[in-house]
Amino acid sequence: MPEPAEPVRLRDQPFTLAHWGATLPERDITPEEANGPLSAKEQDELAECHRAIDNARSAQWLLGRALEIVRRRRLYRGDGSRTWPQYLAAEHDGMTEREARRLQEEWRLAKAVQDALGKPAPASHVRAMLAYAESTSDEQAARDYVMLRKAFEAGHVRLAAHQITARVTKALETAAAEKDPHNRRQAVALHWQEHHAPQPSIPSQAKSADNTSRAASPPKEAADPLVAATAAAEAALDRLNQALLDEDATARRAAVDAEHLQKRLRKVGRILAKVVVPADDIIDAEIIDDGPHS
């Protein structure tokens, strides 16, 4: 008689719907019903949803840690003949070696940031701080990221990845001439603390003009804001074309990031394609001057 087949071993599920208490409501809550601050029950539901979001972000760096364990211990070999690329293709839906390497490079910093911040940070923020961590340490980069983030939160301004990248670039440029690694690390951290702490350069609304000087100058016709917006869109298109030709960035970009960027660009294109520029319905030629009025 043939031997019974061994049961299929399912992987443990660390976080499923059974692990959390928030449930989908039968219908959307109306604005009239959602009146006033959150109740204790609603606060619990929101906390559960945030727990799921944090779990997803933590799972990203846990994946990098798991991949490093599998690679360094050669657990990928299976029956003894399977290679690392074959393991990635079979077990991780065709993940490339470059993407796996990126996840392994980032997980330590992501964990340090989570420990310092008290919750996981967006992957784009961690990636933007990676060069800073390589020049200092994961712990130093995590502390300085938290400082920067809290400064932006205090100013009620959203911190974006490109803003982090700009600050990291400036900090590294000042220490580029230092040959000694120890001195270079100190110079990078010192520049960050001097120029980005306690309050970094945060975009703020333009101050209104002084009432006296405004009263003294003759009133001017307000500029059409759509002209400036169109010029900004054209400049953004030029910048996009230049970025597409950046071969170094292309070589570093993972397939999953490229797909995400492609979707964002297509969304922007669909929005721009539907733009209709409104104008005053009164046609200048139809305004007839019937002479002086009494």
mmCIF file of C-alpha atoms in Angstrom:
data_model
loop_
_atom_site.group_PDB
_atom_site.id
_atom_site.type_symbol
_atom_site.label_atom_id
_atom_site.label_comp_id
_atom_site.label_asym_id
_atom_site.label_seq_id
_atom_site.Cartn_x
_atom_site.Cartn_y
_atom_site.Cartn_z
ATOM 1 C CA MET A 1 0.000 0.000 0.000
ATOM 2 C CA PRO A 2 1.290 3.472 -0.772
ATOM 3 C CA GLU A 3 2.424 5.461 2.195
ATOM 4 C CA PRO A 4 0.054 8.249 3.212
ATOM 5 C CA ALA A 5 1.161 11.660 2.042
ATOM 6 C CA GLU A 6 2.565 13.935 4.682
ATOM 7 C CA PRO A 7 0.230 16.773 5.627
ATOM 8 C CA VAL A 8 1.099 20.147 4.154
ATOM 9 C CA ARG A 9 2.711 22.365 6.757
ATOM 10 C CA LEU A 10 1.187 25.808 6.684
ATOM 11 C CA ARG A 11 3.268 28.754 7.779
ATOM 12 C CA ASP A 12 2.245 30.391 11.008
ATOM 13 C CA GLN A 13 0.165 33.496 10.489
ATOM 14 C CA PRO A 14 1.571 36.162 12.844
ATOM 15 C CA PHE A 15 -1.197 38.670 12.201
ATOM 16 C CA THR A 16 -4.634 37.875 10.772
ATOM 17 C CA LEU A 17 -8.149 39.178 11.196
ATOM 18 C CA ALA A 18 -8.497 36.822 14.141
ATOM 19 C CA HIS A 19 -5.812 38.760 15.986
ATOM 20 C CA TRP A 20 -7.553 42.102 16.117
ATOM 21 C CA GLY A 21 -10.910 43.405 17.220
ATOM 22 C CA ALA A 22 -11.832 46.097 14.676
ATOM 23 C CA THR A 23 -14.616 45.041 12.311
ATOM 24 C CA LEU A 24 -16.101 46.640 9.231
ATOM 25 C CA PRO A 25 -19.362 48.467 9.978
ATOM 26 C CA GLU A 26 -22.505 47.453 8.135
ATOM 27 C CA ARG A 27 -22.751 50.950 6.698
ATOM 28 C CA ASP A 28 -20.775 54.194 6.622
ATOM 29 C CA ILE A 29 -21.289 56.543 9.534
ATOM 30 C CA THR A 30 -22.887 59.823 8.474
ATOM 31 C CA PRO A 31 -21.407 63.223 9.382
ATOM 32 C CA GLU A 32 -24.386 63.843 11.650
ATOM 33 C CA GLU A 33 -23.694 60.639 13.596
ATOM 34 C CA ALA A 34 -19.960 61.313 13.786
ATOM 35 C CA ASN A 35 -20.406 64.332 15.987
ATOM 36 C CA GLY A 36 -17.915 65.364 18.656
ATOM 37 C CA PRO A 37 -14.798 63.599 19.888
ATOM 38 C CA LEU A 38 -14.249 59.865 19.544
ATOM 39 C CA SER A 39 -15.921 57.655 22.110
ATOM 40 C CA ALA A 40 -13.918 55.094 24.071
ATOM 41 C CA LYS A 41 -15.125 52.353 21.704
ATOM 42 C CA GLU A 42 -14.145 54.386 18.645
ATOM 43 C CA GLN A 43 -10.710 55.102 20.118
ATOM 44 C CA ASP A 44 -10.209 51.356 20.599
ATOM 45 C CA GLU A 45 -11.227 50.695 16.991
ATOM 46 C CA LEU A 46 -8.838 53.374 15.725
ATOM 47 C CA ALA A 47 -6.023 51.913 17.837
ATOM 48 C CA GLU A 48 -6.683 48.475 16.338
ATOM 49 C CA CYS A 49 -6.504 49.890 12.799
ATOM 50 C CA HIS A 50 -3.252 51.669 13.639
ATOM 51 C CA ARG A 51 -1.933 48.391 15.033
ATOM 52 C CA ALA A 52 -2.585 46.723 11.690
ATOM 53 C CA ILE A 53 -0.821 49.565 9.853
ATOM 54 C CA ASP A 54 2.173 49.408 12.184
ATOM 55 C CA ASN A 55 2.275 45.652 11.772
ATOM 56 C CA ALA A 56 2.510 46.022 8.002
ATOM 57 C CA ARG A 57 5.413 48.471 8.312
ATOM 58 C CA SER A 58 7.176 46.293 10.872
ATOM 59 C CA ALA A 59 6.701 43.275 8.631
ATOM 60 C CA GLN A 60 8.734 45.072 5.953
ATOM 61 C CA TRP A 61 11.917 45.207 8.013
ATOM 62 C CA LEU A 62 11.208 41.796 9.555
ATOM 63 C CA LEU A 63 11.243 40.459 6.007
ATOM 64 C CA GLY A 64 14.715 41.911 5.498
ATOM 65 C CA ARG A 65 15.915 40.345 8.734
ATOM 66 C CA ALA A 66 14.438 36.960 7.797
ATOM 67 C CA LEU A 67 16.069 37.083 4.354
ATOM 68 C CA GLU A 68 19.451 37.800 5.921
ATOM 69 C CA ILE A 69 19.067 34.834 8.276
ATOM 70 C CA VAL A 70 18.121 32.531 5.409
ATOM 71 C CA ARG A 71 21.017 33.753 3.259
ATOM 72 C CA ARG A 72 23.776 33.768 5.895
ATOM 73 C CA ARG A 73 22.792 30.390 7.318
ATOM 74 C CA ARG A 74 22.252 29.025 3.790
ATOM 75 C CA LEU A 75 18.806 27.796 4.765
ATOM 76 C CA TYR A 76 17.729 28.362 1.179
ATOM 77 C CA ARG A 77 19.502 25.220 -0.061
ATOM 78 C CA GLY A 78 16.532 22.898 0.560
ATOM 79 C CA ASP A 79 17.594 19.443 -0.636
ATOM 80 C CA GLY A 80 21.144 20.703 -0.903
ATOM 81 C CA SER A 81 21.123 21.899 -4.492
ATOM 82 C CA ARG A 82 18.859 24.966 -4.452
ATOM 83 C CA THR A 83 20.610 28.304 -4.918
ATOM 84 C CA TRP A 84 19.797 31.672 -3.365
ATOM 85 C CA PRO A 85 18.220 33.070 -6.580
ATOM 86 C CA GLN A 86 16.174 29.887 -6.966
ATOM 87 C CA TYR A 87 14.958 30.227 -3.385
ATOM 88 C CA LEU A 88 13.890 33.844 -3.964
ATOM 89 C CA ALA A 89 12.067 32.868 -7.147
ATOM 90 C CA ALA A 90 10.257 29.941 -5.534
ATOM 91 C CA GLU A 91 9.480 31.258 -2.060
ATOM 92 C CA HIS A 92 9.145 35.010 -2.658
ATOM 93 C CA ASP A 93 7.298 35.221 -5.960
ATOM 94 C CA GLY A 94 10.326 35.999 -8.098
ATOM 95 C CA MET A 95 11.963 38.559 -5.826
ATOM 96 C CA THR A 96 15.192 39.791 -7.387
ATOM 97 C CA GLU A 97 18.535 39.564 -5.633
ATOM 98 C CA ARG A 98 18.813 43.358 -5.745
ATOM 99 C CA GLU A 99 15.489 43.807 -3.956
ATOM 100 C CA ALA A 100 16.447 41.180 -1.370
ATOM 101 C CA ARG A 101 19.774 42.935 -0.805
ATOM 102 C CA ARG A 102 18.023 46.288 -0.322
ATOM 103 C CA LEU A 103 15.704 44.821 2.313
ATOM 104 C CA GLN A 104 18.671 43.319 4.152
ATOM 105 C CA GLU A 105 20.524 46.639 4.084
ATOM 106 C CA GLU A 106 17.581 48.567 5.529
ATOM 107 C CA TRP A 107 16.156 46.388 8.278
ATOM 108 C CA ARG A 108 18.603 47.348 11.049
ATOM 109 C CA LEU A 109 17.981 51.052 10.567
ATOM 110 C CA ALA A 110 14.219 50.471 10.349
ATOM 111 C CA LYS A 111 14.290 48.585 13.645
ATOM 112 C CA ALA A 112 16.410 51.288 15.310
ATOM 113 C CA VAL A 113 13.981 53.957 14.118
ATOM 114 C CA GLN A 114 11.017 51.975 15.419
ATOM 115 C CA ASP A 115 12.692 51.560 18.805
ATOM 116 C CA ALA A 116 13.483 55.299 19.026
ATOM 117 C CA LEU A 117 10.156 56.533 17.642
ATOM 118 C CA GLY A 118 7.898 54.054 19.381
ATOM 119 C CA LYS A 119 6.318 52.988 16.116
ATOM 120 C CA PRO A 120 7.568 51.978 12.663
ATOM 121 C CA ALA A 121 8.407 54.715 10.167
ATOM 122 C CA PRO A 122 7.472 54.720 6.472
ATOM 123 C CA ALA A 123 9.866 52.701 4.329
ATOM 124 C CA SER A 124 10.593 55.793 2.205
ATOM 125 C CA HIS A 125 11.789 57.679 5.300
ATOM 126 C CA VAL A 126 14.064 54.842 6.348
ATOM 127 C CA ARG A 127 15.509 54.619 2.843
ATOM 128 C CA ALA A 128 16.177 58.358 2.829
ATOM 129 C CA MET A 129 18.151 58.056 6.091
ATOM 130 C CA LEU A 130 20.192 55.046 4.972
ATOM 131 C CA ALA A 131 23.189 57.024 3.671
ATOM 132 C CA TYR A 132 23.263 58.997 6.922
ATOM 133 C CA ALA A 133 23.264 55.758 8.920
ATOM 134 C CA GLU A 134 26.129 54.407 6.837
ATOM 135 C CA SER A 135 28.170 57.513 7.670
ATOM 136 C CA THR A 136 27.308 57.493 11.401
ATOM 137 C CA SER A 137 25.419 54.533 12.864
ATOM 138 C CA ASP A 138 21.916 53.116 12.831
ATOM 139 C CA GLU A 139 21.297 54.372 16.356
ATOM 140 C CA GLN A 140 22.567 57.895 15.594
ATOM 141 C CA ALA A 141 20.504 58.058 12.411
ATOM 142 C CA ALA A 142 17.424 56.875 14.283
ATOM 143 C CA ARG A 143 17.816 59.532 16.985
ATOM 144 C CA ASP A 144 18.353 62.316 14.450
ATOM 145 C CA TYR A 145 15.395 61.158 12.358
ATOM 146 C CA VAL A 146 13.132 61.270 15.407
ATOM 147 C CA MET A 147 14.411 64.780 16.188
ATOM 148 C CA LEU A 148 13.666 65.939 12.660
ATOM 149 C CA ARG A 149 10.251 64.337 12.592
ATOM 150 C CA LYS A 150 9.188 65.823 15.928
ATOM 151 C CA ALA A 151 10.334 69.266 14.780
ATOM 152 C CA PHE A 152 8.143 69.016 11.703
ATOM 153 C CA GLU A 153 5.211 67.774 13.775
ATOM 154 C CA ALA A 154 5.651 70.726 16.128
ATOM 155 C CA GLY A 155 5.430 73.026 13.110
ATOM 156 C CA HIS A 156 2.334 71.178 11.836
ATOM 157 C CA VAL A 157 4.158 70.318 8.599
ATOM 158 C CA ARG A 158 4.221 66.890 7.005
ATOM 159 C CA LEU A 159 7.720 65.435 6.667
ATOM 160 C CA ALA A 160 8.366 63.971 3.214
ATOM 161 C CA ALA A 161 11.137 61.633 2.090
ATOM 162 C CA HIS A 162 12.644 64.168 -0.324
ATOM 163 C CA GLN A 163 13.059 66.649 2.540
ATOM 164 C CA ILE A 164 14.980 64.040 4.511
ATOM 165 C CA THR A 165 17.151 63.292 1.478
ATOM 166 C CA ALA A 166 18.006 66.989 1.090
ATOM 167 C CA ARG A 167 19.109 67.260 4.711
ATOM 168 C CA VAL A 168 21.138 64.069 4.562
ATOM 169 C CA THR A 169 22.879 65.264 1.394
ATOM 170 C CA LYS A 170 23.882 68.568 3.010
ATOM 171 C CA ALA A 171 25.134 66.846 6.146
ATOM 172 C CA LEU A 172 27.276 64.424 4.146
ATOM 173 C CA GLU A 173 28.672 67.122 1.850
ATOM 174 C CA THR A 174 30.186 69.041 4.760
ATOM 175 C CA ALA A 175 32.128 65.979 5.901
ATOM 176 C CA ALA A 176 33.217 64.728 2.496
ATOM 177 C CA ALA A 177 36.751 66.118 2.920
ATOM 178 C CA GLU A 178 37.334 64.230 6.178
ATOM 179 C CA LYS A 179 39.517 61.186 5.524
ATOM 180 C CA ASP A 180 39.426 59.656 8.980
ATOM 181 C CA PRO A 181 36.183 57.622 9.413
ATOM 182 C CA HIS A 182 35.799 58.626 13.069
ATOM 183 C CA ASN A 183 36.223 62.329 12.321
ATOM 184 C CA ARG A 184 33.865 62.042 9.360
ATOM 185 C CA ARG A 185 31.133 60.498 11.510
ATOM 186 C CA GLN A 186 31.514 63.234 14.086
ATOM 187 C CA ALA A 187 31.449 65.963 11.424
ATOM 188 C CA VAL A 188 28.260 64.570 9.858
ATOM 189 C CA ALA A 189 26.452 64.321 13.180
ATOM 190 C CA LEU A 190 27.662 67.764 14.275
ATOM 191 C CA HIS A 191 26.452 69.410 11.067
ATOM 192 C CA TRP A 192 23.046 67.778 11.468
ATOM 193 C CA GLN A 193 22.722 68.992 15.061
ATOM 194 C CA GLU A 194 23.908 72.516 14.256
ATOM 195 C CA HIS A 195 21.745 73.059 11.208
ATOM 196 C CA HIS A 196 18.746 70.859 11.856
ATOM 197 C CA ALA A 197 18.230 71.016 15.608
ATOM 198 C CA PRO A 198 16.287 71.926 17.532
ATOM 199 C CA GLN A 199 14.156 73.314 14.717
ATOM 200 C CA PRO A 200 14.933 72.410 11.098
ATOM 201 C CA SER A 201 14.126 74.633 8.196
ATOM 202 C CA ILE A 202 10.392 74.080 7.876
ATOM 203 C CA PRO A 203 8.263 75.577 5.100
ATOM 204 C CA SER A 204 5.976 78.234 6.489
ATOM 205 C CA GLN A 205 3.265 80.439 5.126
ATOM 206 C CA ALA A 206 4.437 83.752 3.746
ATOM 207 C CA LYS A 207 3.946 86.623 6.173
ATOM 208 C CA SER A 208 1.395 89.216 5.199
ATOM 209 C CA ALA A 209 2.769 92.520 3.993
ATOM 210 C CA ASP A 210 3.018 95.412 6.439
ATOM 211 C CA ASN A 211 -0.235 97.379 6.544
ATOM 212 C CA THR A 212 1.548 100.744 6.216
ATOM 213 C CA SER A 213 3.575 99.858 3.152
ATOM 214 C CA ARG A 214 0.565 98.135 1.607
ATOM 215 C CA ALA A 215 -1.547 101.246 2.051
ATOM 216 C CA ALA A 216 1.161 103.456 0.541
ATOM 217 C CA SER A 217 1.510 101.385 -2.635
ATOM 218 C CA PRO A 218 -1.220 101.453 -5.270
ATOM 219 C CA PRO A 219 -3.403 98.349 -5.474
ATOM 220 C CA LYS A 220 -2.275 95.828 -8.063
ATOM 221 C CA GLU A 221 -4.340 93.364 -10.006
ATOM 222 C CA ALA A 222 -4.004 89.907 -8.486
ATOM 223 C CA ALA A 223 -1.957 87.497 -10.583
ATOM 224 C CA ASP A 224 -3.726 84.503 -12.056
ATOM 225 C CA PRO A 225 -2.719 81.572 -9.790
ATOM 226 C CA LEU A 226 -3.297 79.129 -12.624
ATOM 227 C CA VAL A 227 -0.411 80.698 -14.565
ATOM 228 C CA ALA A 228 2.006 79.933 -11.734
ATOM 229 C CA ALA A 229 0.538 76.443 -11.288
ATOM 230 C CA THR A 230 0.943 75.703 -14.991
ATOM 231 C CA ALA A 231 4.559 76.904 -14.933
ATOM 232 C CA ALA A 232 5.207 74.658 -11.929
ATOM 233 C CA ALA A 233 3.680 71.699 -13.790
ATOM 234 C CA GLU A 234 5.904 72.371 -16.807
ATOM 235 C CA ALA A 235 8.973 72.583 -14.571
ATOM 236 C CA ALA A 236 7.947 69.337 -12.893
ATOM 237 C CA LEU A 237 7.678 67.668 -16.303
ATOM 238 C CA ASP A 238 11.211 68.778 -17.194
ATOM 239 C CA ARG A 239 12.455 67.421 -13.874
ATOM 240 C CA LEU A 240 10.623 64.145 -14.501
ATOM 241 C CA ASN A 241 12.250 63.767 -17.915
ATOM 242 C CA GLN A 242 15.690 64.330 -16.384
ATOM 243 C CA ALA A 243 14.982 61.797 -13.624
ATOM 244 C CA LEU A 244 13.940 59.180 -16.184
ATOM 245 C CA LEU A 245 17.355 59.512 -17.841
ATOM 246 C CA ASP A 246 19.256 58.978 -14.569
ATOM 247 C CA GLU A 247 20.904 55.600 -15.151
ATOM 248 C CA ASP A 248 22.322 55.332 -11.623
ATOM 249 C CA ALA A 249 18.882 55.768 -10.086
ATOM 250 C CA THR A 250 17.454 53.222 -12.508
ATOM 251 C CA ALA A 251 20.059 50.685 -11.461
ATOM 252 C CA ARG A 252 19.172 51.155 -7.775
ATOM 253 C CA ARG A 253 15.402 51.093 -8.272
ATOM 254 C CA ALA A 254 13.591 47.907 -7.346
ATOM 255 C CA ALA A 255 10.840 46.520 -9.567
ATOM 256 C CA VAL A 256 8.193 47.013 -6.879
ATOM 257 C CA ASP A 257 9.194 50.688 -6.494
ATOM 258 C CA ALA A 258 9.104 51.206 -10.263
ATOM 259 C CA GLU A 259 5.586 49.769 -10.438
ATOM 260 C CA HIS A 260 4.442 52.018 -7.600
ATOM 261 C CA LEU A 261 5.897 55.120 -9.288
ATOM 262 C CA GLN A 262 4.312 54.130 -12.609
ATOM 263 C CA LYS A 263 0.875 53.969 -10.977
ATOM 264 C CA ARG A 264 1.361 57.373 -9.371
ATOM 265 C CA LEU A 265 2.390 58.959 -12.667
ATOM 266 C CA ARG A 266 -0.584 57.454 -14.458
ATOM 267 C CA LYS A 267 -2.879 58.830 -11.784
ATOM 268 C CA VAL A 268 -1.404 62.308 -12.236
ATOM 269 C CA GLY A 269 -1.821 61.978 -15.995
ATOM 270 C CA ARG A 270 -5.489 61.043 -15.654
ATOM 271 C CA ILE A 271 -6.104 64.025 -13.394
ATOM 272 C CA LEU A 272 -4.360 66.479 -15.746
ATOM 273 C CA ALA A 273 -6.247 65.077 -18.742
ATOM 274 C CA LYS A 274 -9.551 66.016 -17.087
ATOM 275 C CA VAL A 275 -8.551 69.586 -16.192
ATOM 276 C CA VAL A 276 -10.829 72.235 -17.703
ATOM 277 C CA VAL A 277 -9.680 75.845 -17.353
ATOM 278 C CA PRO A 278 -12.683 78.024 -16.413
ATOM 279 C CA ALA A 279 -13.064 81.619 -17.585
ATOM 280 C CA ASP A 280 -15.454 84.502 -17.120
ATOM 281 C CA ASP A 281 -18.607 83.990 -19.196
ATOM 282 C CA ILE A 282 -18.663 87.680 -20.217
ATOM 283 C CA ILE A 283 -16.926 88.180 -23.539
ATOM 284 C CA ASP A 284 -14.988 91.444 -23.805
ATOM 285 C CA ALA A 285 -16.450 92.274 -27.221
ATOM 286 C CA GLU A 286 -19.976 92.149 -25.826
ATOM 287 C CA ILE A 287 -19.343 94.905 -23.255
ATOM 288 C CA ILE A 288 -20.832 98.026 -24.859
ATOM 289 C CA ASP A 289 -19.996 101.491 -23.605
ATOM 290 C CA ASP A 290 -23.179 103.558 -23.878
ATOM 291 C CA GLY A 291 -21.541 106.843 -22.885
ATOM 292 C CA PRO A 292 -21.244 108.706 -19.608
ATOM 293 C CA HIS A 293 -23.700 107.937 -16.835
ATOM 294 C CA SER A 294 -25.363 110.534 -14.630
#
